[in-house]
Amino acid sequence: MSKHHESTHSNIHSSEPISKQDYADQLAVMQVELNTLARWVKYYNKRLLIIFEGRDTAGKGGVINAISATLNPRQCRVVALDKPNEIEKGQWYFQRYVPHLPAAGSIVLMDRSWYNRAGVEKVMGYCSADEVQHFLKQTPVFEKLLIDDGILLFKYWLTVDQVEQEHRLFDRLQDPLKRWKLSPVDLLARHRYAEYGQARDEMLQATHAKHAPWTLVNFNDQRLGRLTLIRHLLAQFPDCSVPDEWMDFPPLKGQPAVESFDGPLQPIQPYKLHAR
Amino acid sequence: MSKHHESTHSNIHSSEPISKQDYADQLAVMQVELNTLARWVKYYNKRLLIIFEGRDTAGKGGVINAISATLNPRQCRVVALDKPNEIEKGQWYFQRYVPHLPAAGSIVLMDRSWYNRAGVEKVMGYCSADEVQHFLKQTPVFEKLLIDDGILLFKYWLTVDQVEQEHRLFDRLQDPLKRWKLSPVDLLARHRYAEYGQARDEMLQATHAKHAPWTLVNFNDQRLGRLTLIRHLLAQFPDCSVPDEWMDFPPLKGQPAVESFDGPLQPIQPYKLHAR
Amino acid sequence: MSKHHESTHSNIHSSEPISKQDYADQLAVMQVELNTLARWVKYYNKRLLIIFEGRDTAGKGGVINAISATLNPRQCRVVALDKPNEIEKGQWYFQRYVPHLPAAGSIVLMDRSWYNRAGVEKVMGYCSADEVQHFLKQTPVFEKLLIDDGILLFKYWLTVDQVEQEHRLFDRLQDPLKRWKLSPVDLLARHRYAEYGQARDEMLQATHAKHAPWTLVNFNDQRLGRLTLIRHLLAQFPDCSVPDEWMDFPPLKGQPAVESFDGPLQPIQPYKLHAR
Amino acid sequence: MSKHHESTHSNIHSSEPISKQDYADQLAVMQVELNTLARWVKYYNKRLLIIFEGRDTAGKGGVINAISATLNPRQCRVVALDKPNEIEKGQWYFQRYVPHLPAAGSIVLMDRSWYNRAGVEKVMGYCSADEVQHFLKQTPVFEKLLIDDGILLFKYWLTVDQVEQEHRLFDRLQDPLKRWKLSPVDLLARHRYAEYGQARDEMLQATHAKHAPWTLVNFNDQRLGRLTLIRHLLAQFPDCSVPDEWMDFPPLKGQPAVESFDGPLQPIQPYKLHAR
């Protein structure tokens, strides 16, 4: 690692950690802006595709949740494909991804993507070196087709240092709420941190194009990483306000009703907080 | 509304509101149990299907999020179908739902479901009275086929009084984060609170079967409603522990690495909290 | 085999073979009627589902081709599903068939069907005895749901004697145009002719219902079998004429053009019959 | 039209018509070769994609049937997409075609294709001039991605003179077996023969690439056109034999059985040729 890189990186590390409350406050502001962006996408029939890549535990799922949490799930879909089945393995590599590209007025957040081939598949030996080279050659062409067609493509790569990755993997092992996030492959992959970095650098070199640039975001601090990424995304759309749709809300005629039930079924007894 | 019903209902209302902190604490406990349930589903290749129905604003989306938040999204899918397209309208009514039934080892949470026909479609006149009757006749038979095949089916109907519904609709009108939840149909539907109740009662009478019972949950207090529903669900699976899968976590060889980059691309500058 | 059965069967055998020309003439007449039926299906938005089952080599593909040959392939689809993949194996047995049910105005011809479970899967041991019993119990209920919904269901089982089956299998082995029809499973199955017959009888007993009857057709003579089956099918729709749609066909203005090409590309040289 | 073109064309016309018997004999030979090709595709996991374009009535369906008639329908699929629905209209133009690209070991015959945009959509005004230009720019790039990935792509354009087209349209109007082939759009399109030709020439110029050449075939004589096209296709694969799979066919043990039935169901009475 060059001196220059080290110093850049330590600058990044010097950011003070962000408190839970500050995070919540900042995120709330950004979520309003994300809703404005979503209205703009719908109003102008835009197609927005955001790819999230990065190391295991980097925080792809977390930032995707932060973005999608307050958006209409029918407009904003999260796409996280399983590994290919036998038939898909014998198809054009991009074939199984294409049906998930956004239609007019919609947003797709890809939790991992076709870049699997240049990352986990390469490092773990699930494909040949030729297949990786073929992928790195096809990808810029494929992405240019999409962009020339009007798809708005953003590609984020989430970085995380190994010491932090180790903490998070161990946490997943211990925490019953996170255990499902941990697969045997993850545990093998932790010994290949350096190879993953090399694969990423080769991938960046081949696929960081003017028409489809990569943006790297440091996720050593998850909260800070999320705010950084979302702010960066929003900054690409400096003005995306659209006219508000007026909706009439006249008063009800008569008193509001309460639930009543003609049959024998009634709501069940509510949960008792202190009676357990 | 009969006296008996009123009193039952006021019992329900007498529950004290639940604080944000209490809610979070209780939910955290239940989410651990939901993860245990999910492991059981996977381990024994069970299929779990949970249908969430109820009035607009009742809180279907909220409780679905609370359940799915800490589960593996590849195992636990949320299914919220759009209205049928022209081809689907000419098919067997259940045809477009069947592909979304859970496969072995998986959980499906349906945000609305085939019961649309007995609710919004009936009340808003999107289908004929004959079609409703046909639906009410076919549904118990269809559900019995699924249950006899081993699908674990749970059906929850979320109740909410009109005064609370009005507050929530108005809130959706005002809150930019919730505006997308409000459709013109919702605003028409608010004047038909009573008809929705009658439709629900007719639906309950026809489809509350021993093999596929309905459970009604009061969601006038959202937090309490969620805890009530989730606790009820968990109570159906009194013992669902499965053997833990052992995973080895040996120490890394050598020092943990930090991210370094061979090319010119570096992580972008982090978000500055106080520099806005 | 009882005396009664033998005599019935020999009656069938006594039919004189049908000549190629007679077959073509009769089929041509029936294909006009099939087109009338197809127009009726479209005009009244009917849904027509025809299941073709029977022994290997019985002639399912041949009669399906004879029916579909002159119909609009966008209206009349042939459905021949592969064996289930791993995910499908863990689903409700009918789940993978349901998306192929006919929509309004369309015809589906199933080359094999859900009845695989009571035939090849049972005899070759691809499923358990319990699964077969479960299938035989669910099928009449499932089919009744479809029929009550208005789907017009016809189920044909094609019979063929073993000596004829042997000829056809051997022919498939020899004929390069038919070799793909022969799988190793077929060659194993030929030794289980009797078991297939027993499985069929058990299946008929359980699923030959008033609302969804089976029709057996002798296909020892393929041409005769096809004409018998198609005539039987057509006889179920004694009057299915619909008003003709008028289309105007005014004369062209000016002389008809001949193909001409601005660029260098020209049609290739035509095939020379005697110059090979 | 230049002199050169005229003379080329009249050469083509000078071919003597081919008799029904000669056609059948020649086709039978070619179908054996097509089966050899199909085995080669399967053996080497090739992917073969053949696009059939051309004027209305040119004979796309007929030649596709001639090719697919003796092939395994599970290996060789015919893809004839309907016009795009509302959602598809808002997607990347190629998006709805991509799922139909051939997987390993399979053959796809496209009856019309993405080239609709440069033909019927352009001439009938279903898309804008900009969309046509965009299509003509994207297509060679898109096709190159497929070819570089190993897909074997062949593109045939079937020519027919207008006098012949008129005969065939009129025939479709009269013949109850062909009436479904005729749409109101076809009847409008017959007045735009010249515009279709111009659109074709512009399309050829933009998309006839070294890696994905077009082949034009004269289909004024349908039989001759089919033989010409199929022979041309086969000539691209001069040696595609693969080792034959040996299959054992031991004699049956015991006498071959005849069909017998335990229950009351018997084969129906066979069709009587002369009793109508």
Short mmCIF file of C-alpha atoms in Angstrom, two decimals, chain C:
data_model
loop_
_atom_site.label_atom_id
_atom_site.label_comp_id
_atom_site.label_asym_id
_atom_site.label_seq_id
_atom_site.Cartn_x
_atom_site.Cartn_y
_atom_site.Cartn_z
CA MET C 1 -58.60 -60.16 -18.11
CA SER C 2 -62.27 -61.05 -18.12
CA LYS C 3 -64.06 -62.51 -21.10
CA HIS C 4 -66.10 -59.38 -21.40
CA HIS C 5 -63.04 -57.24 -21.65
CA GLU C 6 -61.45 -59.46 -24.20
CA SER C 7 -64.43 -59.36 -26.45
CA THR C 8 -64.74 -55.61 -26.23
CA HIS C 9 -61.14 -55.30 -27.04
CA SER C 10 -61.24 -57.61 -29.98
CA ASN C 11 -64.12 -55.60 -31.35
CA ILE C 12 -61.81 -52.68 -31.33
CA HIS C 13 -59.12 -54.64 -33.04
CA SER C 14 -61.47 -55.69 -35.76
CA SER C 15 -61.56 -52.20 -37.23
CA GLU C 16 -59.96 -52.21 -40.61
CA PRO C 17 -56.78 -50.13 -40.88
CA ILE C 18 -57.27 -46.67 -42.27
CA SER C 19 -55.36 -45.55 -45.33
CA LYS C 20 -53.09 -42.53 -45.41
CA GLN C 21 -55.37 -40.76 -47.84
CA ASP C 22 -58.54 -41.50 -45.91
CA TYR C 23 -56.83 -40.29 -42.77
CA ALA C 24 -55.77 -37.04 -44.42
CA ASP C 25 -59.26 -36.43 -45.78
CA GLN C 26 -61.00 -37.09 -42.48
CA LEU C 27 -58.49 -35.07 -40.52
CA ALA C 28 -58.90 -32.10 -42.84
CA VAL C 29 -62.62 -32.05 -42.10
CA MET C 30 -62.00 -32.22 -38.37
CA GLN C 31 -59.39 -29.48 -38.48
CA VAL C 32 -61.98 -27.13 -39.90
CA GLU C 33 -64.23 -28.02 -36.98
CA LEU C 34 -61.35 -27.53 -34.54
CA ASN C 35 -60.87 -24.05 -35.95
CA THR C 36 -64.54 -23.36 -35.39
CA LEU C 37 -64.18 -24.59 -31.84
CA ALA C 38 -61.16 -22.34 -31.33
CA ARG C 39 -63.11 -19.32 -32.56
CA TRP C 40 -65.90 -20.22 -30.15
CA VAL C 41 -63.39 -20.45 -27.28
CA LYS C 42 -62.09 -17.02 -28.14
CA TYR C 43 -65.45 -15.40 -28.80
CA TYR C 44 -66.94 -16.50 -25.48
CA ASN C 45 -63.70 -16.24 -23.49
CA LYS C 46 -63.84 -19.93 -22.65
CA ARG C 47 -60.90 -21.83 -21.19
CA LEU C 48 -60.25 -25.27 -22.63
CA LEU C 49 -57.83 -27.70 -21.01
CA ILE C 50 -57.16 -31.10 -22.56
CA ILE C 51 -54.95 -33.62 -20.81
CA PHE C 52 -53.27 -36.37 -22.82
CA GLU C 53 -52.00 -39.35 -20.88
CA GLY C 54 -51.16 -42.88 -21.84
CA ARG C 55 -48.37 -45.35 -22.21
CA ASP C 56 -45.02 -44.51 -23.75
CA THR C 57 -45.31 -44.55 -27.55
CA ALA C 58 -49.12 -44.52 -27.36
CA GLY C 59 -49.20 -41.43 -29.56
CA LYS C 60 -49.80 -38.42 -27.32
CA GLY C 61 -47.47 -36.19 -29.31
CA GLY C 62 -48.99 -37.24 -32.61
CA VAL C 63 -52.58 -36.45 -31.73
CA ILE C 64 -51.53 -33.19 -30.08
CA ASN C 65 -49.80 -32.19 -33.30
CA ALA C 66 -52.86 -33.14 -35.33
CA ILE C 67 -55.04 -30.93 -33.15
CA SER C 68 -52.72 -27.95 -32.90
CA ALA C 69 -51.35 -28.02 -36.45
CA THR C 70 -53.87 -25.58 -37.90
CA LEU C 71 -54.65 -23.55 -34.79
CA ASN C 72 -53.12 -20.25 -33.75
CA PRO C 73 -50.13 -21.17 -31.55
CA ARG C 74 -50.72 -18.00 -29.53
CA GLN C 75 -54.18 -19.30 -28.64
CA CYS C 76 -53.48 -23.02 -28.40
CA ARG C 77 -50.41 -23.85 -26.33
CA VAL C 78 -48.82 -27.26 -25.85
CA VAL C 79 -47.53 -27.74 -22.31
CA ALA C 80 -44.97 -30.49 -21.73
CA LEU C 81 -43.20 -29.89 -18.45
CA ASP C 82 -39.80 -31.30 -17.63
CA LYS C 83 -39.32 -33.24 -14.44
CA PRO C 84 -39.47 -30.97 -11.37
CA ASN C 85 -36.33 -29.19 -10.18
CA GLU C 86 -35.20 -29.19 -6.56
CA ILE C 87 -37.30 -26.20 -5.53
CA GLU C 88 -40.40 -27.51 -7.27
CA LYS C 89 -39.99 -30.84 -5.50
CA GLY C 90 -40.52 -29.02 -2.22
CA GLN C 91 -43.70 -27.26 -3.31
CA TRP C 92 -47.36 -28.15 -3.38
CA TYR C 93 -47.50 -30.82 -6.07
CA PHE C 94 -49.87 -28.86 -8.34
CA GLN C 95 -47.97 -25.59 -7.92
CA ARG C 96 -45.83 -25.86 -11.02
CA TYR C 97 -48.80 -26.80 -13.22
CA VAL C 98 -51.13 -23.99 -12.16
CA PRO C 99 -49.33 -21.18 -14.07
CA HIS C 100 -50.01 -23.12 -17.28
CA LEU C 101 -53.77 -23.34 -16.88
CA PRO C 102 -55.58 -21.68 -19.79
CA ALA C 103 -56.49 -18.00 -19.55
CA ALA C 104 -59.69 -16.60 -21.04
CA GLY C 105 -60.08 -17.44 -24.72
CA SER C 106 -57.28 -19.96 -24.84
CA ILE C 107 -56.66 -23.69 -25.20
CA VAL C 108 -54.00 -25.72 -23.42
CA LEU C 109 -53.00 -29.21 -24.55
CA MET C 110 -51.07 -31.00 -21.80
CA ASP C 111 -48.63 -33.63 -23.04
CA ARG C 112 -48.55 -35.56 -19.80
CA SER C 113 -49.71 -33.68 -16.73
CA TRP C 114 -50.05 -33.89 -12.97
CA TYR C 115 -51.02 -37.54 -13.55
CA ASN C 116 -47.31 -38.34 -13.84
CA ARG C 117 -47.44 -38.95 -10.12
CA ALA C 118 -49.90 -41.83 -10.50
CA GLY C 119 -48.06 -43.26 -13.51
CA VAL C 120 -44.35 -43.08 -14.17
CA GLU C 121 -43.48 -41.66 -10.75
CA LYS C 122 -45.31 -44.45 -9.00
CA VAL C 123 -44.17 -47.32 -11.19
CA MET C 124 -40.55 -46.21 -11.38
CA GLY C 125 -40.42 -45.41 -7.67
CA TYR C 126 -39.81 -41.65 -8.00
CA CYS C 127 -42.26 -40.95 -5.21
CA SER C 128 -43.54 -42.76 -2.14
CA ALA C 129 -46.74 -44.80 -1.88
CA ASP C 130 -48.07 -42.14 0.51
CA GLU C 131 -47.47 -39.44 -2.06
CA VAL C 132 -49.44 -41.42 -4.63
CA GLN C 133 -52.37 -41.83 -2.24
CA HIS C 134 -52.23 -38.15 -1.32
CA PHE C 135 -52.26 -37.29 -5.01
CA LEU C 136 -55.23 -39.53 -5.76
CA LYS C 137 -57.13 -37.84 -2.94
CA GLN C 138 -56.26 -34.27 -3.88
CA THR C 139 -56.74 -34.53 -7.62
CA PRO C 140 -60.55 -34.76 -7.81
CA VAL C 141 -60.84 -31.83 -5.42
CA PHE C 142 -58.32 -29.77 -7.35
CA GLU C 143 -59.98 -30.55 -10.67
CA LYS C 144 -63.39 -29.70 -9.28
CA LEU C 145 -62.11 -26.25 -8.28
CA LEU C 146 -61.03 -25.68 -11.87
CA ILE C 147 -64.25 -26.98 -13.36
CA ASP C 148 -66.46 -25.00 -10.99
CA ASP C 149 -64.47 -21.97 -12.06
CA GLY C 150 -65.51 -22.62 -15.64
CA ILE C 151 -62.48 -24.40 -17.08
CA LEU C 152 -63.55 -27.00 -19.65
CA LEU C 153 -61.48 -30.06 -18.78
CA PHE C 154 -61.08 -33.17 -20.90
CA LYS C 155 -58.88 -36.11 -19.98
CA TYR C 156 -57.82 -38.69 -22.54
CA TRP C 157 -55.89 -41.86 -21.82
CA LEU C 158 -54.34 -43.54 -24.88
CA THR C 159 -54.12 -47.33 -24.80
CA VAL C 160 -51.69 -49.48 -26.75
CA ASP C 161 -50.94 -53.19 -26.61
CA GLN C 162 -47.45 -54.27 -25.70
CA VAL C 163 -46.64 -55.87 -29.02
CA GLU C 164 -47.36 -52.57 -30.71
CA GLN C 165 -45.41 -50.67 -28.04
CA GLU C 166 -42.43 -52.93 -28.68
CA HIS C 167 -42.55 -52.21 -32.39
CA ARG C 168 -42.63 -48.51 -31.76
CA LEU C 169 -39.81 -48.56 -29.23
CA PHE C 170 -37.66 -50.53 -31.62
CA ASP C 171 -38.56 -48.10 -34.37
CA ARG C 172 -37.43 -45.19 -32.20
CA LEU C 173 -34.16 -46.94 -31.64
CA GLN C 174 -33.61 -47.32 -35.38
CA ASP C 175 -35.06 -44.14 -36.83
CA PRO C 176 -32.74 -41.13 -36.52
CA LEU C 177 -35.79 -38.84 -36.60
CA LYS C 178 -37.27 -40.53 -33.55
CA ARG C 179 -34.21 -41.45 -31.56
CA TRP C 180 -34.63 -38.42 -29.24
CA LYS C 181 -37.98 -39.80 -28.16
CA LEU C 182 -36.26 -42.73 -26.51
CA SER C 183 -34.83 -42.37 -23.03
CA PRO C 184 -33.17 -44.99 -20.84
CA VAL C 185 -36.24 -44.77 -18.60
CA ASP C 186 -38.44 -45.86 -21.50
CA LEU C 187 -36.33 -48.95 -21.96
CA LEU C 188 -36.64 -49.84 -18.29
CA ALA C 189 -40.36 -49.09 -18.37
CA ARG C 190 -41.06 -51.58 -21.18
CA HIS C 191 -40.50 -54.40 -18.73
CA ARG C 192 -43.19 -52.97 -16.46
CA TYR C 193 -46.12 -52.93 -18.84
CA ALA C 194 -48.34 -54.75 -16.36
CA GLU C 195 -47.50 -52.45 -13.46
CA TYR C 196 -48.30 -49.43 -15.61
CA GLY C 197 -51.67 -51.00 -16.34
CA GLN C 198 -52.38 -51.54 -12.67
CA ALA C 199 -51.31 -48.02 -11.82
CA ARG C 200 -53.64 -46.72 -14.54
CA ASP C 201 -56.57 -48.72 -13.21
CA GLU C 202 -56.04 -47.41 -9.69
CA MET C 203 -55.76 -43.91 -11.07
CA LEU C 204 -58.93 -44.25 -13.14
CA GLN C 205 -60.84 -45.51 -10.14
CA ALA C 206 -59.81 -42.57 -8.01
CA THR C 207 -60.05 -39.77 -10.55
CA HIS C 208 -62.77 -40.72 -13.02
CA ALA C 209 -65.38 -38.35 -11.67
CA LYS C 210 -68.67 -37.17 -13.05
CA HIS C 211 -67.31 -33.65 -13.24
CA ALA C 212 -64.01 -34.79 -14.77
CA PRO C 213 -64.42 -38.10 -16.59
CA TRP C 214 -61.66 -39.99 -18.35
CA THR C 215 -61.98 -41.11 -21.93
CA LEU C 216 -59.93 -44.08 -23.08
CA VAL C 217 -58.95 -44.33 -26.73
CA ASN C 218 -57.32 -47.28 -28.44
CA PHE C 219 -54.18 -46.13 -30.25
CA ASN C 220 -52.98 -49.46 -31.61
CA ASP C 221 -53.69 -47.85 -34.97
CA GLN C 222 -52.38 -44.31 -34.65
CA ARG C 223 -54.43 -42.81 -37.46
CA LEU C 224 -57.61 -44.38 -36.24
CA GLY C 225 -56.82 -43.37 -32.67
CA ARG C 226 -56.35 -39.76 -33.63
CA LEU C 227 -59.57 -39.57 -35.61
CA THR C 228 -61.45 -41.31 -32.80
CA LEU C 229 -60.15 -38.95 -30.15
CA ILE C 230 -60.66 -35.76 -32.13
CA ARG C 231 -64.16 -36.76 -33.22
CA HIS C 232 -65.01 -37.51 -29.59
CA LEU C 233 -63.68 -34.13 -28.51
CA LEU C 234 -65.62 -32.31 -31.21
CA ALA C 235 -68.79 -34.17 -30.28
CA GLN C 236 -68.70 -32.47 -26.88
CA PHE C 237 -69.32 -29.15 -28.63
CA PRO C 238 -72.27 -29.88 -30.89
CA ASP C 239 -72.90 -26.25 -31.70
CA CYS C 240 -70.03 -23.87 -31.42
CA SER C 241 -70.44 -21.58 -34.36
CA VAL C 242 -69.87 -17.90 -33.78
CA PRO C 243 -70.60 -14.91 -35.99
CA ASP C 244 -67.91 -14.33 -38.58
CA GLU C 245 -65.89 -11.16 -38.38
CA TRP C 246 -66.14 -9.22 -41.59
CA MET C 247 -62.85 -8.07 -43.08
CA ASP C 248 -62.60 -5.75 -46.02
CA PHE C 249 -60.17 -6.62 -48.80
CA PRO C 250 -60.12 -3.71 -51.24
CA PRO C 251 -58.01 -3.87 -54.39
CA LEU C 252 -54.48 -2.49 -54.22
CA LYS C 253 -53.85 0.90 -55.75
CA GLY C 254 -51.45 0.39 -58.60
CA GLN C 255 -49.46 -2.65 -59.65
CA PRO C 256 -48.21 -5.12 -57.06
CA ALA C 257 -44.53 -4.54 -56.35
CA VAL C 258 -41.74 -7.05 -56.55
CA GLU C 259 -39.00 -7.31 -53.97
CA SER C 260 -36.10 -4.99 -54.65
CA PHE C 261 -33.08 -4.29 -52.51
CA ASP C 262 -31.21 -1.04 -52.07
CA GLY C 263 -28.13 -2.56 -50.54
CA PRO C 264 -25.75 -5.29 -51.60
CA LEU C 265 -27.65 -8.09 -49.89
CA GLN C 266 -29.68 -10.32 -52.20
CA PRO C 267 -31.57 -13.54 -51.67
CA ILE C 268 -29.23 -16.50 -51.79
CA GLN C 269 -29.29 -18.93 -54.68
CA PRO C 270 -32.22 -21.31 -54.42
CA TYR C 271 -31.78 -24.95 -53.65
CA LYS C 272 -31.16 -27.02 -56.79
CA LEU C 273 -33.18 -30.15 -56.78
CA HIS C 274 -31.11 -32.19 -59.19
CA ALA C 275 -27.75 -30.58 -58.75
CA ARG C 276 -26.78 -32.33 -55.56
#
